[in-house]
Tab-separated table of C-alpha atoms and ligand atoms in Angstrom:
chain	number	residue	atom	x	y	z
A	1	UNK	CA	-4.476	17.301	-17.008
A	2	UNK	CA	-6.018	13.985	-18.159
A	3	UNK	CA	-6.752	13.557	-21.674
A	4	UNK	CA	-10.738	13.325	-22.653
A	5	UNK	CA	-11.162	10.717	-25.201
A	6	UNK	CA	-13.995	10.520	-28.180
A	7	UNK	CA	-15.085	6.814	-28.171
A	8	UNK	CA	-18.570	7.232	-30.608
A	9	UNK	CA	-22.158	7.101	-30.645
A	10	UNK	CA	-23.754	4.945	-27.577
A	11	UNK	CA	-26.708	5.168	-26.688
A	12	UNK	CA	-27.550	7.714	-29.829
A	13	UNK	CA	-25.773	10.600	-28.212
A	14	UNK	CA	-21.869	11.011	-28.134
A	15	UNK	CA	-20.119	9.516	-25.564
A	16	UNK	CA	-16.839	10.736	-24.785
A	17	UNK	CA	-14.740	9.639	-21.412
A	18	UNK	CA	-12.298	11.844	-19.359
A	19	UNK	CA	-9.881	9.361	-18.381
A	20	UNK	CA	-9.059	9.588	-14.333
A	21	UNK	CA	-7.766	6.164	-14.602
A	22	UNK	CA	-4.694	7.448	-16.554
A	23	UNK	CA	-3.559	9.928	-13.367
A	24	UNK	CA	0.219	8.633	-13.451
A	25	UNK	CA	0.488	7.473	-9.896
A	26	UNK	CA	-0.914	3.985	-8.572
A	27	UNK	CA	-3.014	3.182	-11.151
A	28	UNK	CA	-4.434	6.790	-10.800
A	29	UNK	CA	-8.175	7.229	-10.377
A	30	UNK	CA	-10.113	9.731	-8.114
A	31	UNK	CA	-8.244	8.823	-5.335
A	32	UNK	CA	-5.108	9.908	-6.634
A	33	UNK	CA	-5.887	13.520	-7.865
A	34	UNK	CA	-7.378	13.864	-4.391
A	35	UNK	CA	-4.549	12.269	-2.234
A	36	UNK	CA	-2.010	14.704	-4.150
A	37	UNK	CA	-4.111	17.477	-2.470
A	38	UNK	CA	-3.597	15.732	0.857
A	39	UNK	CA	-0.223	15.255	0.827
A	40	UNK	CA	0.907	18.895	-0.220
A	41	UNK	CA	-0.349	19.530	2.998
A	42	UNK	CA	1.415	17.106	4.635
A	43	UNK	CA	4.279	18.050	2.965
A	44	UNK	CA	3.535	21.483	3.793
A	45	UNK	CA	2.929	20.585	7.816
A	46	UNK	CA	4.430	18.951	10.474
A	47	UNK	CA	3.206	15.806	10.271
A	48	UNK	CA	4.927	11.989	10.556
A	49	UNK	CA	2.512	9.723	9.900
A	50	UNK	CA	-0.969	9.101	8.288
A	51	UNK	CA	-4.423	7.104	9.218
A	52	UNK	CA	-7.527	6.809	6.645
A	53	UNK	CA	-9.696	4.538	6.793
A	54	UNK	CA	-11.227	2.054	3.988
A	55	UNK	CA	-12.327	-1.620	2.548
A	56	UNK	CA	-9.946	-4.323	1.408
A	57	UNK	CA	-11.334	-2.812	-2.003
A	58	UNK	CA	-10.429	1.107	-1.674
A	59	UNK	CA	-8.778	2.212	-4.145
A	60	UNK	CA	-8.527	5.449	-1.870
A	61	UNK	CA	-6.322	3.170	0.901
A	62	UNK	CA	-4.287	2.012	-2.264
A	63	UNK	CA	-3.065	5.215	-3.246
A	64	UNK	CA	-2.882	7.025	0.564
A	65	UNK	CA	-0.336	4.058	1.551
A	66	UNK	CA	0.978	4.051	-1.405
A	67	UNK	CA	2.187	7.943	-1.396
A	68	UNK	CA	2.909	7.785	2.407
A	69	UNK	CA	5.561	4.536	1.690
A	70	UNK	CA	7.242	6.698	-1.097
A	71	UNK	CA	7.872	9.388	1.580
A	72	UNK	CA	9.194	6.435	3.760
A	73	UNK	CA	5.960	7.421	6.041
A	74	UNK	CA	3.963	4.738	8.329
A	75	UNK	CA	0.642	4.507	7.280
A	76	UNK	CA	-2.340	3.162	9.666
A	77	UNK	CA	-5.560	2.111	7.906
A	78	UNK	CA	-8.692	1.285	10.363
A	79	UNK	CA	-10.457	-0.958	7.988
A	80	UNK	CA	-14.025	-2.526	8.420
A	81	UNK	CA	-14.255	-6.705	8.651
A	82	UNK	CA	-17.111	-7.033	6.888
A	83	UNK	CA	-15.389	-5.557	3.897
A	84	UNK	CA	-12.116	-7.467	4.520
A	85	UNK	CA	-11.607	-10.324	1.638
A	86	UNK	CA	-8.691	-9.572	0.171
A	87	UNK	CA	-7.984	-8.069	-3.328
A	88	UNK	CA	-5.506	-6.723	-5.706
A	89	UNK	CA	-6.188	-3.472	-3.269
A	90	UNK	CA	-5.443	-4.863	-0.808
A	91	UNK	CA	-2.316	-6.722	-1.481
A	92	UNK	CA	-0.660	-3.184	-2.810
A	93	UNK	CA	-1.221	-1.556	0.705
A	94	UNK	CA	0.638	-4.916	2.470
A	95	UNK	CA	3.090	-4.416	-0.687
A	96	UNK	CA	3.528	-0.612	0.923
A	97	UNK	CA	4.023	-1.623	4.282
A	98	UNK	CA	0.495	-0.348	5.546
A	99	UNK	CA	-0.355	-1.287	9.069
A	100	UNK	CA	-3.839	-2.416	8.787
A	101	UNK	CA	-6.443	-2.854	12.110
A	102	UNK	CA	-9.592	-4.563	11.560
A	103	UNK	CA	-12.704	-4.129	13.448
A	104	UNK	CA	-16.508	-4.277	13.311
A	105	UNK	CA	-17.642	-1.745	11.252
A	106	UNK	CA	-19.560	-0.574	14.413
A	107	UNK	CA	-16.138	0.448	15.694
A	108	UNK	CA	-14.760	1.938	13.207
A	109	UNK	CA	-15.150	5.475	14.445
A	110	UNK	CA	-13.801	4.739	18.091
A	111	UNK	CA	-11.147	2.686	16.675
A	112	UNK	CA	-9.991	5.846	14.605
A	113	UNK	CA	-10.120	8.484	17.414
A	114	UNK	CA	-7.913	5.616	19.567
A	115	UNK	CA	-5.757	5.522	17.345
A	116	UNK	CA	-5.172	9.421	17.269
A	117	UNK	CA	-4.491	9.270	20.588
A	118	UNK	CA	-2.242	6.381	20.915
A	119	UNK	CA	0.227	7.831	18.500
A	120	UNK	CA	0.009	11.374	20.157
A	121	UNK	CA	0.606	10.502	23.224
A	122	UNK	CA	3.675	8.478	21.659
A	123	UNK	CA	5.013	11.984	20.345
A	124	UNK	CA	3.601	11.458	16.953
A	125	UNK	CA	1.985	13.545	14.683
A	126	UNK	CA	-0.283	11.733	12.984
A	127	UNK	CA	-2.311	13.291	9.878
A	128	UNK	CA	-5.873	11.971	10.062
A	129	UNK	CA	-7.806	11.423	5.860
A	130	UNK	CA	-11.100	10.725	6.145
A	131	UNK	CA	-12.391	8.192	3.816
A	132	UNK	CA	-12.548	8.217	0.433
A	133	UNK	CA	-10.447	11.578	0.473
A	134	UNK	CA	-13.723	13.552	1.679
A	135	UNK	CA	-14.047	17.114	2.855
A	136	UNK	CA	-12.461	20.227	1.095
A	137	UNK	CA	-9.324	19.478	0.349
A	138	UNK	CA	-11.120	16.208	-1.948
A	139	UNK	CA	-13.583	18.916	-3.201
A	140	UNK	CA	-11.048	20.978	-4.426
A	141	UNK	CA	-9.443	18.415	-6.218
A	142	UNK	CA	-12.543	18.343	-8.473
A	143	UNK	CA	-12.946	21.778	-8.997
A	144	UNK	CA	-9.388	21.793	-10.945
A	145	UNK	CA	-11.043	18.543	-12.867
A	146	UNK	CA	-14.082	20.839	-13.430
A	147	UNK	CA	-11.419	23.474	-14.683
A	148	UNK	CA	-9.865	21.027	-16.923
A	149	UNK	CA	-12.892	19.817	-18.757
A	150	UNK	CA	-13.671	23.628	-19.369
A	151	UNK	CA	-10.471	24.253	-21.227
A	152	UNK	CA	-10.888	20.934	-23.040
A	153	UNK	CA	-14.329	22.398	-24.341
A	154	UNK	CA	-12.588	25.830	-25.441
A	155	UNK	CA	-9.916	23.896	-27.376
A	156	UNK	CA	-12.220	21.641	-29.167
A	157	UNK	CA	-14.721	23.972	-29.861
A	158	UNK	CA	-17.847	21.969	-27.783
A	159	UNK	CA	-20.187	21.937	-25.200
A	160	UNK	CA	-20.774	18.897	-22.889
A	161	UNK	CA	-25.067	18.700	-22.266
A	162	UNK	CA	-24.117	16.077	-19.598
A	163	UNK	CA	-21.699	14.739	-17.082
A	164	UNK	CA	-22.153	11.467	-15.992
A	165	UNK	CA	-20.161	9.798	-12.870
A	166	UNK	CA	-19.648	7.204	-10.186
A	167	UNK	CA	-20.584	8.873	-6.623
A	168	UNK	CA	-20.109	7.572	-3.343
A	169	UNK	CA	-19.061	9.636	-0.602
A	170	UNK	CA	-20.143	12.783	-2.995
A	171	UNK	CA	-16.958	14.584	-2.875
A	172	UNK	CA	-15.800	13.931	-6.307
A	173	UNK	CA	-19.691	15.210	-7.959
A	174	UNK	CA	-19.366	17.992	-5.269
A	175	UNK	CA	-16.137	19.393	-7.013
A	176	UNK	CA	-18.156	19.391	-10.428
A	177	UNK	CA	-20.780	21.152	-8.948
A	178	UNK	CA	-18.560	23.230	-7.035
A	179	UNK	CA	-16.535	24.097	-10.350
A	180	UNK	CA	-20.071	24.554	-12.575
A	181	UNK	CA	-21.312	27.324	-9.511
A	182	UNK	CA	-17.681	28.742	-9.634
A	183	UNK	CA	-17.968	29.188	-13.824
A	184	UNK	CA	-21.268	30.181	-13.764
A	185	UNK	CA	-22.441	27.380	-16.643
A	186	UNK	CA	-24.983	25.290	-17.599
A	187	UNK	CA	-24.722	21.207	-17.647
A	188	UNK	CA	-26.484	18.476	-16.027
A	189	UNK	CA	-24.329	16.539	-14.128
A	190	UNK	CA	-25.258	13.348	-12.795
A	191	UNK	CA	-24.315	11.318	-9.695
A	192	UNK	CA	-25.051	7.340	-9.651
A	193	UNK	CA	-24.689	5.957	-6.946
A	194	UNK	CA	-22.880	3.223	-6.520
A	195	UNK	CA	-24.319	2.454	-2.863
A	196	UNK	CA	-26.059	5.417	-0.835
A	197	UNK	CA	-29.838	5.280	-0.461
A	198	UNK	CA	-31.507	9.091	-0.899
A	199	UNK	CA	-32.032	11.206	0.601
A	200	UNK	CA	-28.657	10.495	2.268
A	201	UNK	CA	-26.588	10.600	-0.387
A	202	UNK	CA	-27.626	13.628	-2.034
A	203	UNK	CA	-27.387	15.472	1.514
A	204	UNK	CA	-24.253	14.057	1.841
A	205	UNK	CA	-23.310	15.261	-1.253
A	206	UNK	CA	-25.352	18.876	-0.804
A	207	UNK	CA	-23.383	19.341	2.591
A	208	UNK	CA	-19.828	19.115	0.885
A	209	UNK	CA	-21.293	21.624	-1.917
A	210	UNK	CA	-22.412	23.676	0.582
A	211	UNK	CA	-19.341	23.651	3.056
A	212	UNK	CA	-17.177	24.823	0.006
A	213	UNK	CA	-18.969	27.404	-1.459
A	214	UNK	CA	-19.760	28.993	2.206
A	215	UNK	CA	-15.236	29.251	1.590
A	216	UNK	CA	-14.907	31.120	-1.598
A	217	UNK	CA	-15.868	34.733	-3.079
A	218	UNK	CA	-19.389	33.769	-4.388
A	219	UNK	CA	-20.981	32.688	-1.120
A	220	UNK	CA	-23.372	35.594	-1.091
A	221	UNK	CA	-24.366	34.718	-4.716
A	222	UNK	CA	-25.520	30.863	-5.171
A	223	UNK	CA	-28.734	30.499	-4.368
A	224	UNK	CA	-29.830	27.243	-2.179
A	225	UNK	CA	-32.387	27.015	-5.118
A	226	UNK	CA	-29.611	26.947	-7.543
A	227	UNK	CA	-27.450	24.477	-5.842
A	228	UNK	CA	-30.227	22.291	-5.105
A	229	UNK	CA	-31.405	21.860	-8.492
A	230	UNK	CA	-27.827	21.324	-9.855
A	231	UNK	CA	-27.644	18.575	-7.298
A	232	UNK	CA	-28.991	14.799	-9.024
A	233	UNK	CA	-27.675	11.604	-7.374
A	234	UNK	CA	-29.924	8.683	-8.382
A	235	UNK	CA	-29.768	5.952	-6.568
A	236	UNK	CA	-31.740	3.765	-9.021
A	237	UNK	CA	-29.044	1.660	-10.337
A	238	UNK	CA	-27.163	0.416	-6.903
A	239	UNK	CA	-28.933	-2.679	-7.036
A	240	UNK	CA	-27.953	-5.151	-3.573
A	241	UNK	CA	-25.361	-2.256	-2.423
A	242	UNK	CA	-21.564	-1.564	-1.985
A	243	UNK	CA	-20.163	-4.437	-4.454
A	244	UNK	CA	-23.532	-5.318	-5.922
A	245	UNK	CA	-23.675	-4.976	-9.939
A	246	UNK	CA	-25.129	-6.436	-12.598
A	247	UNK	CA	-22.563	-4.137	-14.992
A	248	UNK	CA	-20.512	-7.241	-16.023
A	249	UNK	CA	-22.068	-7.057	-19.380
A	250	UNK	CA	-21.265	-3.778	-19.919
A	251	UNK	CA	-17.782	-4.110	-18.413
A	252	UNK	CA	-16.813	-6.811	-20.955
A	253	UNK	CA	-17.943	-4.651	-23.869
A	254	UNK	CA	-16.428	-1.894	-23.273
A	255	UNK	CA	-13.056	-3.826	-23.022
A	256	UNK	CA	-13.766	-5.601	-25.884
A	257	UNK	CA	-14.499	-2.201	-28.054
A	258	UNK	CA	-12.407	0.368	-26.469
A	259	UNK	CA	-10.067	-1.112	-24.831
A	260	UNK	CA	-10.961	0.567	-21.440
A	261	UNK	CA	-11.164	-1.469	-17.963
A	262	UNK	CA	-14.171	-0.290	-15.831
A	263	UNK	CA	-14.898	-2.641	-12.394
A	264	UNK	CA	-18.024	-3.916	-10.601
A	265	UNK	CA	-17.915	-1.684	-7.818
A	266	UNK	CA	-17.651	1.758	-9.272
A	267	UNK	CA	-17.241	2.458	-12.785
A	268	UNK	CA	-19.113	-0.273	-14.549
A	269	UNK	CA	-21.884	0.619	-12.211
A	270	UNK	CA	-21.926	3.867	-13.273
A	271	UNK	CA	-21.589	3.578	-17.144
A	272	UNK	CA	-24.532	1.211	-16.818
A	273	UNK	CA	-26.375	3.755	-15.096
A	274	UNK	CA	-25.572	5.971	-17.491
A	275	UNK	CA	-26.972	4.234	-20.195
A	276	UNK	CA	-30.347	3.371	-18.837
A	277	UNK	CA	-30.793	6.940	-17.448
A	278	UNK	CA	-29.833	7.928	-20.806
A	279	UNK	CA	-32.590	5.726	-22.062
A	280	UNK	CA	-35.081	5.888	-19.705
A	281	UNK	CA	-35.564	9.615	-19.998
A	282	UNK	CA	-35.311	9.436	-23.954
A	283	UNK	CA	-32.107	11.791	-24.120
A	284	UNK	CA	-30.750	11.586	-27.851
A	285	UNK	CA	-28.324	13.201	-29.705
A	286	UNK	CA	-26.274	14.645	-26.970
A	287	UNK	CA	-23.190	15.651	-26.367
A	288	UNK	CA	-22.431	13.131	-22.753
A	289	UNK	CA	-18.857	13.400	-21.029
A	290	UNK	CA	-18.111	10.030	-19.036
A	291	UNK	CA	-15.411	10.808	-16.305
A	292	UNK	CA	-13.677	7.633	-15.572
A	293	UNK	CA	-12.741	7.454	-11.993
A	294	UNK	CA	-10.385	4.644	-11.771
A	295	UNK	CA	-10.481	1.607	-9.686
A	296	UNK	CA	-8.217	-0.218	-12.310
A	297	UNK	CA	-6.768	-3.203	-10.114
A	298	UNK	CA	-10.638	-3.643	-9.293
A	299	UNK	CA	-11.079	-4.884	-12.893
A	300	UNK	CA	-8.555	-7.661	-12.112
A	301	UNK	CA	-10.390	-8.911	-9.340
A	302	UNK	CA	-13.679	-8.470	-11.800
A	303	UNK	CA	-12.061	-11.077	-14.527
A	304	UNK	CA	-10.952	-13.012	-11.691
A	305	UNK	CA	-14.619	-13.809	-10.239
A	306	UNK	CA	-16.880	-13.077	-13.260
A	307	UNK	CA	-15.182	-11.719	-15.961
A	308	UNK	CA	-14.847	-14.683	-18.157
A	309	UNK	CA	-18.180	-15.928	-18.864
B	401	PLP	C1	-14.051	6.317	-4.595
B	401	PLP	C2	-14.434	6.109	-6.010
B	401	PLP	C3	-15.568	6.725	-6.556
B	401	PLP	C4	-16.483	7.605	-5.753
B	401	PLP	O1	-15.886	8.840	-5.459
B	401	PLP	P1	-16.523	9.781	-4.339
B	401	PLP	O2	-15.761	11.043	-4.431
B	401	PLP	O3	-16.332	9.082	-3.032
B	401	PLP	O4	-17.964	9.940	-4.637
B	401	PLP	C5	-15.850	6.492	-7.881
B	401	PLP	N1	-15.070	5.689	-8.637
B	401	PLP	C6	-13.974	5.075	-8.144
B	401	PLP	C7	-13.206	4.191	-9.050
B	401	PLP	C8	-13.609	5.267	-6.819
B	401	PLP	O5	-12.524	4.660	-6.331
């Protein structure tokens, strides 16, 4: 359970942030409630090994080589070159022993299924994440966060009118969704992209909705309808892409004022997202949950480049 924190008006509504970052593993984040999901089944399985794939900047590989070097397990992370400077990310997975292949991004996919292969025909039993944490097991891990921000609501007495958060493969705003459908409630809950165009990255992020539900009890009683219209990714605020911001404003403030590290990639992205969407469509006096999903050591790279101005 992470804790949910009041910071204030912002934006004339109230702005409160449930803080992912604080997961006590790794620096936490996203990644980290999702990988614990992964690696009960690991633990669970027959499995000696793991291969994911991700950027010199995922805090996804972080956390996956991280947990697979406590368990004294090799970890194999296909990684694309055009995403290969190296970070604070990056230098944790080296720190955890990671074996890292590089390739064009265009082989990426090959370079994966090879490596499946190679280790099974060398006996091995390798246990394949796909990046990011996506698919069901990462959806799942967002449904309990749904859960969580329920019973934070029937403690305190409130209602949160919006949900605001960082997408980019989808799974993490599929697991709201998910958990919303599940509880039957009302919210908005809104995706920014921090990269995907649309329509992609709403399908994307309607196919993991869909994949789960069409798993559980009340398959026969969402509507398409219904999970289409509780389905908003805007893609308004990417600006250049993966890596592009212009949030470094906003991520100095909100250090400055609460104390609370956001990066360029993900977070900051999203919390200035948040705030124009929040004024562009004239929403006041709301009640607006922020859920902060990590990327910490991303924030040290931040104040490396750009920070200090
Ligand atoms: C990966 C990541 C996201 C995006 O999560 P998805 O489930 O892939 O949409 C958001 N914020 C941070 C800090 C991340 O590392």
């Amino acid at each position: 359970m992470t804790p949910v924190q009041k910071l204030g008006t912002e934006y004339g509504n109230t702005l409160y942030v449930k803080r992912e970052d604080l997961i006590p593993f790794s620096f936490g984040g996203n990644k980290a409630r999702k990988a614990a999901l992964f690696f009960d089944e690991i633990d669970n399985g027959d499995f000696d090994c793991v291969v994911t794939y991700g950027s010199s900047s995922s805090n996804h590989c972080r956390i996956i080589s991280n947990m697979a070097c406590r368990r004294g397990m090799p970890c194999l992370i296909v990684s694309p070159e055009e995403a290969s400077i190296p970070t604070y990310n990056s230098q944790m997975m080296e720190l955890f022993g990671a074996q890292i292949r590089t390739v064009p991004v265009q082989d990426v996919h090959d370079t994966i299924e090879n490596t499946l292969s190679e280790l099974r025909e060398q006996g091995r039993k390798p246990f394949f994440i796909p990046g990011g944490g996506h698919g069901n097991t990462g959806t799942s891990a967002y449904v309990e966060c749904y859960e969580e921000i329920l019973d934070y609501e029937k403690e305190n007495g409130i209602h949160f009118d919006f949900i605001f958060l960082a997408s980019g493969t989808g799974t993490t705003q599929a697991g709201l969704i998910c958990g919303q459908l599940l509880h039957n409630d009302e919210r908005e809950i809104i995706g920014i992209s921090i990269a995907r165009k649309n329509p992609r990255g709403r399908d994307v992020v309607l196919d993991s909705v869909r994949d789960y539900i069409s798993g559980t009890d009340i398959r026969d009683m969402v509507s398409p309808a219904d999970i289409e219209r509780r389905t908003v990714f805007t893609d308004e605020f990417i600006y250049g892409g993966y890596g592009s911001s212009s949030a470094a404003d906003t991520i100095n403030n909100v250090m400055k004022k609460y104390g609370i590290p956001l990066d360029n990639i993900y977070t900051g992205k999203a919390f200035d997202g948040m705030k124009r969407y929040l004024e562009e469509n004239k929403i006041f006096g709301k009640k607006v949950l922020f859920i902060h999903t990590g990327g910490t050591p991303l924030f040290f790279d931040f104040l490396n480049k750009e920070g200090i101005k």
